[in-house]
Amino acid sequence: MSSRSPTPPQEPTPSRLVGSLAVAGFLSGLIIIGIYVATLDTITENKARELREAVFRVLPEVTQMQKLQYDGERVVLKENGKDDENTLYAGYDDKGNLAGYALASDGPGFQDTIRVLFGYQPANNKVVGMWVLESRETPGLGDKIYKDAAFVTNFDNLSTEPPIVTVKRGTRSRANEVDAITGATISSKAVVRIINQGVEKWHQRLPLPGNEPQLKSEGRT
Amino acid sequence: MSKHDPKLLLQSAPLLRQGMTTPAAMRDVWIALLPASLAALWYFGLAALLVLLTSIAGAVLTEWLFTPRERRAITLHDNSAALTGLLLGLTLPPALPLWMAFLGGMASIGLGKIIWGGLGSNIFNPALVGRAFLLATFPNAMTTWTAQSGPADFLTLHASNLALPFMQAPTVGAGTDAMTTATPLNLMKFEHQGTDLGALLLGNTSGSLGETSALLLILGGIYLFLRRGLDWRIPLGILGSAALFSAALFLIEGDKYPTPLFSLLSGGMLLGAIFMATDPVTSPVTPKGAWLFAIGVGLLVVLIRVFGGFPEGMMYAILLMNAATPLIDRYTQPRAFGRKRATK
Amino acid sequence: MDDLIWIFISALLVNNFVLAYFLGLCPFLGVSGKLETSFRLGLATTFVLIITAICSWFLNTYVLTHAPYLRLISFIVVIASTVQFIEMAIKKLSPALFQSLGIFLPLITTNCAILGLAIFATNRGYGFWEGLIFALGAGAGFTLAMVLMAGMREETGINEVPALVRGTAFNLIIAGILSMAFMGFAGLFSST
Amino acid sequence: MGLLFSLRRSFAHGVHPEHHKEQTADLPIQRVPFCSRYVMPLGQHIGAPARPVVEVGQRVQRGQLIGEPGAFVSTALHSPVTGTVRDIGPHRYIDGNFRPAIEIEADPYATQQLPRPTPIDWRSLDIEQFIAQVQHAGIVGMGGAAFPSHVKYAIPEGQQIDDLLVNGAECEPYLTNDHRLMMERPEAVIHGTEIVRQKLGAKRATIGVEKNKPESIAALKAQIGERPIEVVALEVKYPQGAEKMLIKAVYGIEVPAGELPRDVGVAVNNVGTIVAIADYFDSGMPLIERIVTVSGPGVAEPANLIVPLGTPIREVLRFCGGLKESTREVIMGGPMMGTPIADLDAPILKGSSGILAFTAKETGRPPEYPCIRCGRCLEACPYFLNPSRLAKLGRARMFEEMKEQFHVMDCVECGACTFACPSNIPIVQLIRTAKDNLRQRKG
Amino acid sequence: MATLSNKMNAYDEMLKGIWRDNPVFVQVLGMCPMLAVTNSAVNAIAMGLATFFVLVSSSFLVSGMKAIIPKQVRISIYVIIIATFVTVADYTLLALFPAVHKELGAFIPLIVANCMILGRQEAFASKHSVKFAVMDAVGMAGGFLLAMFALGSVREILGEGKLFGISLFGENFEPWVIMILPPGGFITLGLLLLLFNWVGERRKQFLAQVAAVD
């Protein structure tokens, strides 16, 4: 099967080895940059759309949004660049009034890290919506944290003062209580804990009423 | 004159045997499980009987199907497949659809035993393999606990028992929700609520079929111990280490963690410690190894119950230590007579 | 601090690289026949994982912020060459260590657990210490799975496993049951 | 622990088979009448076979030397009867194979009376002369192993025997020959013990007897007098009579693996051996007969007999009323470690402590079940080995591993594991195969 | 080369990858993606196609350039080639099918570490003409895709009662959750391999019987 090389084996010079590697690397780099450039716009657009959908889901009556960044002292506008743990999003209604912030928070769930985005209105200490960005919870049980509409709507109008607690399904009576999912108590509690942590982290950082960041560019959605 | 005597056998010594045989040992376990099984019927009625019978049927049928014809007589005679089915059945919730119990019996024997080469060759406890399979496969049905019906309504059946194969339990709504209750362990884990110790002893709590009555399980354990059917180190080691660990936690934060006695009497602790972990095939054969194994199980149970995601950790604790058993056995070889120390 | 502990426990038990993420399956199925070898391979892998964590943190922080498209190729090249370099260094400095661990190193660099770690650490935005603990947990988890598997395989090696089952099918099923047992760790330390 | 130990003197582990000694324990030793034909295999002990020193057709006297030791680990052979050498060549051995032997036809007209005793002055012998005398007397371990006794007395330079341990444990079920010997001739036991003790320069001697033989213990104790001899009652447990187990039981010392009792300063002799030595020095008569227990459910009239060596087993059984119809197997030695007899015409040997006949009830092998790792064999093994593992490895023919990791060569094949196994796995048989294999590889 | 191609049939080369030398069932390669992304048929096929693309393009390139690749650095160059194609696949999927990409996640870049791909370059593509290399790659990748699809569909059917997201057994079907969890992957693949062995064994027996009759 093996085909014999027609030329006698000859030790190539080191420079030739390095050279061929360099050429391969160069060509590969070219191809990669090519595909990157070709797909960049679509990918950026996809990501932006996905983000927008998520933000609109957790903040009611929002039609416009912008990305903000906490720089260690205050929240400032951030046009683009990578997201990190200090990134947040502000949502505005038709008239450009601030409707609330969309905050990301994560923490350990039943199986793996759960990442959620939740809508928050600091003025009245309220969570107004929750959306799971990422989770590997058990199908059929833990995944109800995003599949079970009844659970998700728990977070549509939830007081965070005192912090949110989970209660047995059907016994919800106070403004800060969440009905746990039967059989997936751990996942339910994990979501609540993650949101509580997010609230705790962001509550002090968010600007006071009156100092809210204004929607910068009109019409930007 | 010198003739070979054709009538004489030439079996080599020893010719004497002690009386116990493997099938008899299995029978002893059956007898020891009898009180707990009868209690299951008393508390959960006909449903319990059906669940137990179907899981036994699943186990025996699978054993029969996958055993080569020439070995069937022996493998079925040793009572072990049916015993696996019974043990599995005792860990199931009373309202489980029967087809799931049957499937669990099949998984127990198929995945837990036949694949490995049959009785004696498996690493994991077959009944628990079956249960772990069911719990991972049907997490909802496997964690739906019904209240005890009591002897008066012996004939009541749960609608969910009779679900069609591969189909869900028919009613999921207010009707069934009213019937379902939380087990003592659920109450402890999610509500930090204890249960009366008397109820735990007698068994009038909810839970899986065979685990509720601590008293009857202990009774079975004593019988087995007297018949030399179990390695006493294993239950003792498990209960001891679990009690110590939970006592430590209880002393640190008493209102959050259960009392040691609750830990020992609730859930599958006793059923597991007396009947599952002691399965000789899947536990270490050396005495020192048995201690290590038992302590490992005890610590893991409390770890999973208290810090883990499940209210009950007995099954996982035993399976995990089963996996470690070859290693434990390897490093706890007894010190051979006249040798300095144990070699690996 | 809690975070670091959870990252470790998660990588070690709850989301074990082999049993939950299917990373490093080639050595797990191929080399787990002997306990001794498995343990050493586990140690060597842990070592490479730690190097990987350091390399990928460096790349992520100083290089890939400017050229994200080079992520995959730079991970491969940098990790492979760093390991190669360390292998040579070990060979020179400690022939004994090389004998016991070094011989596995070339095998490991092409292992998907290594690349997987780099990619997971990047996707999750782990910092230096988080990445390091993640690598440590993943390595320990890999070693644990390897050693348990090897123990079971040595034990079943002398049993009468049906001829049809023996081999990869059997190893996969053992791994499946082990993975099922590891499900018991789900939710560990996340609910308190 | 020390207190406990002194109360229950025994070794750890072991098994408790029913001892079945009641059938013969009360039967006094009888003499078997002479028969017409005797066969003396040249090799009936461990070591090199004896070399014949007689010729076919030669007339021999009872007790006359007919074979001289073939090497140091070998003993002399003497004629058990007065008669004529008929053949020197292959004869049936108990295992059914042919082995070189000397066949002697008894002279039917000879009286078979022993010559007048010619005592040997053992006190004047130095240790080397003593060893030569014992070898010349053809004395071997009478407990069953048939190891030439004089070899045990050859103590290497620098070693010292502090204790002589006399083995009267007789832990094998059914056998009562040692028991009757101790009961009927306690003075010979004590006398022989003194001879060996003094010759070896041991300070003390201990006689270990299991508690189920209280008459023996009492008889021996009555004879001790001022001598530095102690009789120790031991727990009833198998294999108490195994050399190293006996040492452990009596002194609490473990003889290191691969070493001999003399390495811990102890010499061990069976009571039968001790009496043979006493008799030799008292009368000058070498080993030409021994005590045999004939018992078991297949024997019509169990008995304890003095049997001339070389007597065909069939003759011995005939004296005991023959075998019952139901007999399926005949064993030489005890039921735990004995050898199955393939041919009843094979002779009684120096190591034949018993001839036991068993019926279908004992020999019927119940079906074998898989090993469920119940651990009973581990609890049985007096050597703290792992028989269940050894059996599994033996089946997989992984002999090297059995030796390196699980010390299969330490096994003395006592059979306690097989006795204890509820799954009827032939553990000790698998171990024997492995040991044979390993020995052959080495050889 | 001409004589070689006479002996070899390009279609045989292709077919052997699908059954006789199936990379998953026979050679046990590429286990990581095989198990990680087969929790649904769609994911399995997407992964299979991405692998298909990478393997076939790499084989094409490697066999085409085998004359100019120095032996000493060939492995490094193969890896660079593979990594390039994987990056291409990664970005293409991300741009065109973001939902699928999200499901497959980190496992697309991990195609690089699939030993099947590098193995084919070293064992086959670097020694054969472009035509055979591509045919071989198509066969191997096809076999891989087939195995992925088999596992993915079994897991999806039992795990969710669906195939390609279409419900098969009606509303009341009780899903076998374990099938979409890691243990289900291991066990199902193990059982599939067992089935494959069994069929192979039966086939061998059948052929032996036929031969005996002849």
CSV table of N, CA and C in Angstrom, one decimal, chain C residues 43-110:
chain,number,residue,atom,x,y,z
C,43,LEU,N,-1.9,12.0,36.5
C,43,LEU,CA,-1.1,13.0,37.0
C,43,LEU,C,-0.5,13.9,35.9
C,44,ALA,N,0.0,13.2,34.9
C,44,ALA,CA,0.6,13.9,33.8
C,44,ALA,C,-0.4,14.8,33.1
C,45,THR,N,-1.7,14.3,33.0
C,45,THR,CA,-2.7,15.2,32.4
C,45,THR,C,-3.0,16.4,33.2
C,46,THR,N,-3.1,16.2,34.5
C,46,THR,CA,-3.3,17.3,35.4
C,46,THR,C,-2.2,18.4,35.2
C,47,PHE,N,-1.0,17.9,35.1
C,47,PHE,CA,0.1,18.8,34.9
C,47,PHE,C,-0.1,19.6,33.6
C,48,VAL,N,-0.4,18.9,32.5
C,48,VAL,CA,-0.6,19.6,31.3
C,48,VAL,C,-1.8,20.6,31.3
C,49,LEU,N,-2.8,20.1,32.0
C,49,LEU,CA,-4.0,21.0,32.2
C,49,LEU,C,-3.6,22.3,32.9
C,50,ILE,N,-2.8,22.2,33.9
C,50,ILE,CA,-2.4,23.4,34.6
C,50,ILE,C,-1.6,24.3,33.6
C,51,ILE,N,-0.7,23.7,32.9
C,51,ILE,CA,0.1,24.6,31.9
C,51,ILE,C,-0.9,25.2,30.9
C,52,THR,N,-1.9,24.4,30.5
C,52,THR,CA,-2.8,24.9,29.5
C,52,THR,C,-3.6,26.1,30.1
C,53,ALA,N,-4.0,26.0,31.4
C,53,ALA,CA,-4.7,27.1,32.0
C,53,ALA,C,-3.9,28.3,32.0
C,54,ILE,N,-2.6,28.2,32.3
C,54,ILE,CA,-1.8,29.4,32.3
C,54,ILE,C,-1.6,30.0,30.9
C,55,CYS,N,-1.3,29.1,30.0
C,55,CYS,CA,-1.1,29.5,28.6
C,55,CYS,C,-2.4,30.2,28.1
C,56,SER,N,-3.5,29.6,28.3
C,56,SER,CA,-4.7,30.2,27.7
C,56,SER,C,-5.1,31.5,28.4
C,57,TRP,N,-4.8,31.6,29.7
C,57,TRP,CA,-5.1,32.9,30.3
C,57,TRP,C,-4.2,34.0,29.7
C,58,PHE,N,-2.9,33.6,29.5
C,58,PHE,CA,-2.0,34.5,28.9
C,58,PHE,C,-2.5,35.0,27.5
C,59,LEU,N,-2.8,34.0,26.7
C,59,LEU,CA,-3.3,34.3,25.3
C,59,LEU,C,-4.5,35.1,25.4
C,60,ASN,N,-5.5,34.7,26.2
C,60,ASN,CA,-6.7,35.5,26.3
C,60,ASN,C,-6.5,36.9,26.7
C,61,THR,N,-5.6,37.1,27.6
C,61,THR,CA,-5.4,38.5,28.2
C,61,THR,C,-4.6,39.4,27.2
C,62,TYR,N,-3.6,38.8,26.6
C,62,TYR,CA,-2.7,39.7,25.9
C,62,TYR,C,-2.7,39.6,24.4
C,63,VAL,N,-3.3,38.4,23.9
C,63,VAL,CA,-3.2,38.3,22.4
C,63,VAL,C,-4.6,38.3,21.8
C,64,LEU,N,-5.5,37.5,22.4
C,64,LEU,CA,-6.8,37.3,21.7
C,64,LEU,C,-7.7,38.4,21.8
C,65,THR,N,-7.5,39.3,22.7
C,65,THR,CA,-8.4,40.5,22.7
C,65,THR,C,-8.2,41.3,21.4
C,66,HIS,N,-7.0,41.1,20.8
C,66,HIS,CA,-6.8,41.9,19.6
C,66,HIS,C,-7.2,41.1,18.4
C,67,ALA,N,-7.0,39.8,18.5
C,67,ALA,CA,-7.3,38.9,17.3
C,67,ALA,C,-8.1,37.7,17.7
C,68,PRO,N,-9.4,37.9,18.0
C,68,PRO,CA,-10.1,36.7,18.5
C,68,PRO,C,-10.2,35.5,17.5
C,69,TYR,N,-10.1,35.8,16.3
C,69,TYR,CA,-10.2,34.8,15.3
C,69,TYR,C,-9.0,33.8,15.4
C,70,LEU,N,-7.9,34.1,16.0
C,70,LEU,CA,-6.8,33.2,16.1
C,70,LEU,C,-6.9,32.3,17.3
C,71,ARG,N,-8.0,32.3,18.0
C,71,ARG,CA,-8.2,31.6,19.2
C,71,ARG,C,-7.7,30.1,19.1
C,72,LEU,N,-8.4,29.4,18.2
C,72,LEU,CA,-8.2,28.0,18.2
C,72,LEU,C,-6.8,27.6,17.8
C,73,ILE,N,-6.3,28.3,16.8
C,73,ILE,CA,-5.0,27.9,16.2
C,73,ILE,C,-3.9,28.3,17.2
C,74,SER,N,-4.1,29.4,17.9
C,74,SER,CA,-3.0,29.8,18.8
C,74,SER,C,-3.0,28.9,20.1
C,75,PHE,N,-4.2,28.5,20.5
C,75,PHE,CA,-4.3,27.6,21.6
C,75,PHE,C,-3.5,26.3,21.3
C,76,ILE,N,-3.8,25.8,20.1
C,76,ILE,CA,-3.1,24.5,19.7
C,76,ILE,C,-1.6,24.7,19.7
C,77,VAL,N,-1.2,25.7,19.0
C,77,VAL,CA,0.3,25.9,18.8
C,77,VAL,C,1.0,26.2,20.1
C,78,VAL,N,0.4,27.1,20.8
C,78,VAL,CA,1.1,27.5,22.0
C,78,VAL,C,1.2,26.4,23.1
C,79,ILE,N,0.0,25.7,23.2
C,79,ILE,CA,0.0,24.7,24.2
C,79,ILE,C,1.0,23.5,23.8
C,80,ALA,N,0.9,23.2,22.6
C,80,ALA,CA,1.7,22.1,22.1
C,80,ALA,C,3.2,22.4,22.3
C,81,SER,N,3.6,23.6,21.9
C,81,SER,CA,5.0,23.9,22.0
C,81,SER,C,5.4,24.1,23.5
C,82,THR,N,4.6,24.7,24.3
C,82,THR,CA,5.0,24.8,25.7
C,82,THR,C,5.2,23.4,26.3
C,83,VAL,N,4.3,22.5,26.1
C,83,VAL,CA,4.4,21.2,26.6
C,83,VAL,C,5.7,20.5,26.1
C,84,GLN,N,5.9,20.7,24.8
C,84,GLN,CA,7.1,20.2,24.3
C,84,GLN,C,8.4,20.7,25.0
C,85,PHE,N,8.3,22.0,25.2
C,85,PHE,CA,9.5,22.6,25.8
C,85,PHE,C,9.7,22.1,27.3
C,86,ILE,N,8.6,22.0,28.0
C,86,ILE,CA,8.6,21.5,29.3
C,86,ILE,C,9.1,20.0,29.4
C,87,GLU,N,8.6,19.3,28.4
C,87,GLU,CA,9.0,17.9,28.3
C,87,GLU,C,10.6,17.8,28.2
C,88,MET,N,11.1,18.6,27.3
C,88,MET,CA,12.6,18.6,27.1
C,88,MET,C,13.3,19.0,28.4
C,89,ALA,N,12.7,20.0,29.1
C,89,ALA,CA,13.3,20.5,30.3
C,89,ALA,C,13.3,19.4,31.4
C,90,ILE,N,12.1,18.7,31.5
C,90,ILE,CA,12.1,17.6,32.5
C,90,ILE,C,13.1,16.5,32.2
C,91,LYS,N,13.2,16.2,30.9
C,91,LYS,CA,14.1,15.1,30.5
C,91,LYS,C,15.5,15.4,30.9
C,92,LYS,N,15.8,16.7,30.9
C,92,LYS,CA,17.2,17.1,31.2
C,92,LYS,C,17.3,17.2,32.7
C,93,LEU,N,16.3,17.7,33.4
C,93,LEU,CA,16.5,18.0,34.8
C,93,LEU,C,16.2,16.8,35.7
C,94,SER,N,15.2,16.0,35.3
C,94,SER,CA,14.9,14.9,36.2
C,94,SER,C,14.5,13.7,35.3
C,95,PRO,N,15.5,12.9,35.0
C,95,PRO,CA,15.2,11.7,34.1
C,95,PRO,C,14.1,10.8,34.8
C,96,ALA,N,14.2,10.7,36.1
C,96,ALA,CA,13.2,9.8,36.8
C,96,ALA,C,11.8,10.3,36.6
C,97,LEU,N,11.6,11.6,36.8
C,97,LEU,CA,10.3,12.2,36.6
C,97,LEU,C,9.8,12.0,35.2
C,98,PHE,N,10.8,12.1,34.3
C,98,PHE,CA,10.5,11.9,32.9
C,98,PHE,C,10.0,10.5,32.6
C,99,GLN,N,10.7,9.6,33.2
C,99,GLN,CA,10.4,8.2,33.0
C,99,GLN,C,8.9,7.9,33.5
C,100,SER,N,8.6,8.5,34.6
C,100,SER,CA,7.2,8.1,35.2
C,100,SER,C,6.1,9.0,34.6
C,101,LEU,N,6.4,10.2,34.2
C,101,LEU,CA,5.3,11.0,33.7
C,101,LEU,C,5.5,11.5,32.2
C,102,GLY,N,6.8,11.8,31.9
C,102,GLY,CA,7.1,12.5,30.7
C,102,GLY,C,6.7,11.7,29.5
C,103,ILE,N,6.8,10.4,29.6
C,103,ILE,CA,6.5,9.6,28.3
C,103,ILE,C,5.1,9.8,27.9
C,104,PHE,N,4.2,10.2,28.8
C,104,PHE,CA,2.8,10.4,28.4
C,104,PHE,C,2.6,11.8,27.7
C,105,LEU,N,3.5,12.7,27.9
C,105,LEU,CA,3.2,14.1,27.5
C,105,LEU,C,2.8,14.2,26.1
C,106,PRO,N,3.6,13.6,25.1
C,106,PRO,CA,3.2,13.8,23.7
C,106,PRO,C,1.8,13.3,23.4
C,107,LEU,N,1.5,12.2,24.1
C,107,LEU,CA,0.1,11.6,23.9
C,107,LEU,C,-1.0,12.6,24.4
C,108,ILE,N,-0.7,13.4,25.4
C,108,ILE,CA,-1.7,14.2,26.1
C,108,ILE,C,-2.0,15.4,25.3
C,109,THR,N,-0.9,16.0,24.6
C,109,THR,CA,-1.2,17.3,24.0
C,109,THR,C,-2.2,17.2,22.9
C,110,THR,N,-2.5,16.0,22.3
C,110,THR,CA,-3.5,15.9,21.3
C,110,THR,C,-4.8,15.5,21.9
